[in-house]
XYZ file of C-alpha atoms in Angstrom:
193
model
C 0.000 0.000 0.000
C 1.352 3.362 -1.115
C 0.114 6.910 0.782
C -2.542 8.633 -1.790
C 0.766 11.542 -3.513
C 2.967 8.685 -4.136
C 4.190 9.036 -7.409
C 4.059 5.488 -8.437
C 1.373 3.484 -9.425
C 2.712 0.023 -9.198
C 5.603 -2.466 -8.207
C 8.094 -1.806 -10.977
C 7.388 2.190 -10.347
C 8.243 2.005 -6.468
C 11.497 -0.553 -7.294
C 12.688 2.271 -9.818
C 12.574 4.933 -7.363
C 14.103 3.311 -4.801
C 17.117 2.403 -6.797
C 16.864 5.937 -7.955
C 17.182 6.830 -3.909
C 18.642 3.855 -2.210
C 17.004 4.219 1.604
C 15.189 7.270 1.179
C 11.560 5.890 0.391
C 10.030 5.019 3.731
C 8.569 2.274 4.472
C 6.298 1.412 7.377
C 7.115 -1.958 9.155
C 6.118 -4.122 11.930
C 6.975 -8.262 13.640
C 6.596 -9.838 10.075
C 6.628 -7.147 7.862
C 10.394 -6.889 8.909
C 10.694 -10.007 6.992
C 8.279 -9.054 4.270
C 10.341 -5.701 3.549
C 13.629 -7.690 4.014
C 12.206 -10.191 1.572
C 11.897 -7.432 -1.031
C 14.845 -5.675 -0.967
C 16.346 -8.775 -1.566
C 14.687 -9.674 -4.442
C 14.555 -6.484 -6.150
C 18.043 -4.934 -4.726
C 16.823 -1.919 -3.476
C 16.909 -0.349 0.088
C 14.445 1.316 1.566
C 14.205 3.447 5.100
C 12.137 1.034 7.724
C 10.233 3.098 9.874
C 8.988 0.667 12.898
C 5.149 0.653 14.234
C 3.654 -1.246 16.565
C 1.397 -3.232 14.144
C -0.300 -2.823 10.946
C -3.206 -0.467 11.931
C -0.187 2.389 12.609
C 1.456 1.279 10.002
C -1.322 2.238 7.123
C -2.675 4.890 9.595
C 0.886 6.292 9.078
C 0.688 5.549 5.012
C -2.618 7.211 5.298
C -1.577 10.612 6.637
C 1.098 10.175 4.680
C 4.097 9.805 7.312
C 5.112 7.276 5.399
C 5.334 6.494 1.778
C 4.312 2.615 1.828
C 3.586 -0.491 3.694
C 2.923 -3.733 3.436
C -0.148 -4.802 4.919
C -3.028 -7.276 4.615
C -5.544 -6.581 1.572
C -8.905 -5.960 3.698
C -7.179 -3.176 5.749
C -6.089 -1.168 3.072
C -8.954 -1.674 0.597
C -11.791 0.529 2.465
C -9.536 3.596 1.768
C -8.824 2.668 -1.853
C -12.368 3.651 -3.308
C -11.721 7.029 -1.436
C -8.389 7.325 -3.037
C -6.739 7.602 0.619
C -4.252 4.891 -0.480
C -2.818 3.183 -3.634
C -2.434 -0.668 -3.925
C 0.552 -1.246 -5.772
C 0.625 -5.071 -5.495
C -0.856 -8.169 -4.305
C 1.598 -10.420 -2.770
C -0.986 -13.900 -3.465
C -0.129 -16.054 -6.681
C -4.046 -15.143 -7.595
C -5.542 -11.571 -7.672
C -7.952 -11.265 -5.165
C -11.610 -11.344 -6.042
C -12.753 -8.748 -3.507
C -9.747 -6.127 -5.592
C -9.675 -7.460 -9.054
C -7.750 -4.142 -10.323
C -4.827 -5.291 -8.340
C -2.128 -6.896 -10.132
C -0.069 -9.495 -8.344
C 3.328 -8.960 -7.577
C 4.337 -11.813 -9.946
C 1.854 -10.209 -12.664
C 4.548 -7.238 -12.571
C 7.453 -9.404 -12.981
C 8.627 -9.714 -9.332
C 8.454 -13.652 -8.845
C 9.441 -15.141 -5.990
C 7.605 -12.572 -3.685
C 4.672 -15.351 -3.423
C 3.329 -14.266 0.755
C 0.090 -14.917 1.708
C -1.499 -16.065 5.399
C -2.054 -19.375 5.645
C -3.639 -21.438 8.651
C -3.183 -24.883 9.302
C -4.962 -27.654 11.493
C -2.976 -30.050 12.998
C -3.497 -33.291 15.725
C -0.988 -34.766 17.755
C 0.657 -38.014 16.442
C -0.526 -41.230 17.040
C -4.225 -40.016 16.561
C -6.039 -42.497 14.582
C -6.087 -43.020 11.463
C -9.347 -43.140 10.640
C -10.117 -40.135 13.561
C -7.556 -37.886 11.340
C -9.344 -39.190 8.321
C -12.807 -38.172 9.385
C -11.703 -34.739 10.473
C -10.156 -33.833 7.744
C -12.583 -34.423 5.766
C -15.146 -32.171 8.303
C -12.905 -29.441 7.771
C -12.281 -29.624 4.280
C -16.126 -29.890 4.074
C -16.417 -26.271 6.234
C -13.400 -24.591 4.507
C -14.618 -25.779 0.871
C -18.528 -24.326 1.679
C -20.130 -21.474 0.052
C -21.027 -19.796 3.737
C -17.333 -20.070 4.400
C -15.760 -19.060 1.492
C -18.509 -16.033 1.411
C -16.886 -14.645 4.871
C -13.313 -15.577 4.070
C -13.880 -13.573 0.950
C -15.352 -10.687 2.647
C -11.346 -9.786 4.670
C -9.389 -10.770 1.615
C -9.125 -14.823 1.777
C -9.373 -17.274 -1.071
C -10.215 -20.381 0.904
C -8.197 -24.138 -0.820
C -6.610 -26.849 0.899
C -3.961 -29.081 0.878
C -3.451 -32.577 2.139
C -0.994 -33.308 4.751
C 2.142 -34.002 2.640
C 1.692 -31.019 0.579
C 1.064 -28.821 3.582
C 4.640 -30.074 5.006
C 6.233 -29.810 1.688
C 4.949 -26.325 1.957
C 6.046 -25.563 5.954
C 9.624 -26.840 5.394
C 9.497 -24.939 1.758
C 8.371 -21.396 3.853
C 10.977 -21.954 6.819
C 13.965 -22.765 4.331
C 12.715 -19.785 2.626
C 12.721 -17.437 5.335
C 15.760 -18.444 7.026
C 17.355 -17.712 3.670
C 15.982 -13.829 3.724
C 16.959 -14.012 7.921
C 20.726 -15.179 6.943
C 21.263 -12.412 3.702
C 19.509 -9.331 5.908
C 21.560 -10.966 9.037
C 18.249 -10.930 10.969
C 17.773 -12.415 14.283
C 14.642 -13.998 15.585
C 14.025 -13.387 19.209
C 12.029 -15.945 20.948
């Protein structure tokens, strides 16, 4: 999300000018949008100036009264001040655009691939739970997550509800946290726990 007098309408505009002016464009940032903005520079070698908040409501509050010149922040909390023109959406960070802001092009639509970041939730048992237990529950959840009512709320903040089964999803965990501690090694970030 870009405050409403930035002077870039998408991705590849907001990479330019920050090569243009290595750490001058500022860039509002909070727990994993440290990662998300690390992530980026990375990708596109550019460097912006982090300016930390104490969660994402500041952060496009900030981007809003124009503090700041972007942020990265989830879809349905940026999206009531788009109509308005309050904000710009430069991006989508999802491999799909999002139904609920169909004028947004994804990040990969604009050339920047690898910048795939979405929320994800999973459901998980403790081991040893039956087989036929973990079969029956999975299939009640992919049953709720798969219905219309769901998908119609989901929707509503910016989620495209889908599944996986249980090997993809740890295909997917180990892919994320190789992935991650990747961007954490090259920015020399260190996770506090």
């Amino acid at each position: 999300a870009a405050k409403a007098g930035f002077p870039g309408n998408d991705i590849k505009s907001a990479i330019a000018l920050a090569k243009k002016q290595p750490g001058k464009l500022t860039v509002g940032s909070y727990g994993i949008a440290d990662m998300f903005l690390a992530s980026f520079e990375s990708l596109t070698d550019t460097e912006f100036l982090k300016v930390p908040f104490q969660g994402g409501g500041p952060a496009i509050a900030a981007v809003l009264g124009g503090q700041v010149d972007l942020t990265f922040v989830a879809s349905f909390s940026a999206a009531q001040h788009v109509a308005g023109g309050r904000v710009k959406l430069l991006g989508i960070s999802s491999t799909r655009r999002l139904p609920t802001l169909p004028d947004v092009p994804t990040f990969r639509e604009q050339g920047l691939t690898g910048f795939d970041i979405g929320n994800w939730i999973s459901i998980q048992a403790p081991r040893g739970l039956p087989e036929r237990t973990r079969d029956l529950l999975r299939s009640a959840f992919v049953d709720i997550v798969m219905s219309p009512e769901f998908g119609e709320r989901a929707r509503a903040v910016g989620v495209e509800p889908e599944t996986m089964s249980p090997e993809a999803l740890r295909s997917y965990i180990r892919a994320e946290s190789e992935r991650w501690q990747k961007v954490a090694r090259e920015k020399k970030i260190e996770i506090e726990q």
